[in-house]
RNA sequence: GGCGGCAUAGCCAAGCGGUAAGGCGACGGUCUGCAAAACCGUUAUUCUCCGGUUCAAAUCCGGAUGCCGCCUCCA
């Protein structure tokens, strides 16, 4: 049984059959670099990162292309409002994008082409469309004529008539059909422009993906992905352009991820509830966000809220504790791993879940079961179980890694968490250590009252003291969110 | 107006014809000066409602209700 994917085009799950045996050609629409990325971008990035990792784990050779839209109206607007060259705006946010992706352990794609470095390819495409009578020129702009492509609307599941009936399309005198879209626009004074046989100007939004996907992957390629909102018009238009210009099928499978809502509301500038990745990772471990997204199927909408994030944070800790317990056992009982059938059963189920349209929520349940299995063996009799524990742990880790989880060890994981927390409550590590020492002193004198008072004070700051054989340690109790409304 | 999606325990969430995964929480236990943490165990005779098909339905069909998305820049 192979991998099955839900294809937006057919509206069904289909057996995945690559164009070239053993290879996957994957194109995902990247970001327009005019601002820092928010957690909606993060979901898309993480979803396709997992798909990328999973195909590799299943032995495919993957060519993964994710573009940067580094020239468009929003970038120009930002350039004007901030008084910096548009090129610098783009560069700045590309750097920011990479910082965020690295923090989230999103693997770098094979290629990250920029629109502005492929203007020639776009011009060739547009030229081709004009020569074929599919595109037309009006006052220096070039439009794609949707009536000249009979498959228009197939991807988003609607017909031209239906779309016209919607009548929400803005009327533009220059267009022959209101649904026609711009391939190339003439630049206004002071705007960036490139020379072209059909007039100087700059590319429309959709054409870059048509040009770059064909260039790096060839046609047809296997999978085209992106956020659900891109189905129409972006992907519909890419498909129309490419297939009209080349006469070749564009992409075989279309995958789209669902949206992130915040407290049941759509994230939008007007509501002012956009949460940046940078703000999130200041408060929480980046893997919390990843685990949160993967706990729901990628096509479903997901609601971001404080409780869900805290639940997820707790669940992630659970996984890390297991890792820690095994590490301690291994120090004491260094043995060779021995295959353990029950763990292998779970591994099998994990792959079945992932094969079925990347059902990460189900796959995660097996990772949690592996964690529970490890804990039981450790509680039971580590001396006897050690070889099986090590085997199971290896599986546990590798399956989690395929989802991009458990990259840290527990010590690193908790220490970064703690630094975040102390900053949040305005306490220095020195001051905290002093308070802990005071309490230890009181306890030594059996002055439990004073000791408990100190514990209470700290508890109110979300710091939980834990007395262990190694002395008193602490962990985070409540996590409060910044800017929470 | 057109097209599409979703409704499963206190919360989050899989399952999509064969008799309800997993996580959080809660409760019980082990541990502890008391705790906490950690671990183990328990926690939906039932899947929004009403009909129907079937030996069998959360899963299929028809209808109702309630949410949501897209049709305009958007991950």
Tab-separated table of C-alpha atoms in Angstrom, chain A residues 16 37 46 81 104 107 159 172 208 212 253 259 288 292 304 310 326 342-343 373 387-388 392 426 428 435 453 456:
chain	number	residue	atom	x	y	z
A	16	UNK	CA	0.040	8.866	-5.015
A	37	UNK	CA	5.556	35.786	9.354
A	46	UNK	CA	5.108	23.011	9.147
A	81	UNK	CA	5.702	54.064	3.762
A	104	UNK	CA	10.630	25.984	13.998
A	107	UNK	CA	13.908	22.135	6.765
A	159	UNK	CA	-17.740	27.401	-13.718
A	172	UNK	CA	-12.675	46.972	-14.830
A	208	UNK	CA	5.948	33.774	-11.066
A	212	UNK	CA	9.482	28.888	-11.424
A	253	UNK	CA	-1.950	16.600	-7.050
A	259	UNK	CA	-6.484	28.052	8.296
A	288	UNK	CA	4.762	23.442	21.052
A	292	UNK	CA	-0.254	21.838	18.255
A	304	UNK	CA	-5.434	28.889	18.428
A	310	UNK	CA	-1.015	25.057	27.435
A	326	UNK	CA	15.471	6.514	29.134
A	342	UNK	CA	4.959	-4.538	20.371
A	343	UNK	CA	6.898	-1.409	19.525
A	373	UNK	CA	5.168	1.691	26.698
A	387	UNK	CA	17.555	-3.811	25.599
A	388	UNK	CA	13.897	-3.460	24.629
A	392	UNK	CA	11.710	1.188	21.570
A	426	UNK	CA	10.711	39.535	36.123
A	428	UNK	CA	16.584	36.809	37.994
A	435	UNK	CA	14.994	32.112	47.775
A	453	UNK	CA	5.694	30.607	52.673
A	456	UNK	CA	3.738	30.015	48.066
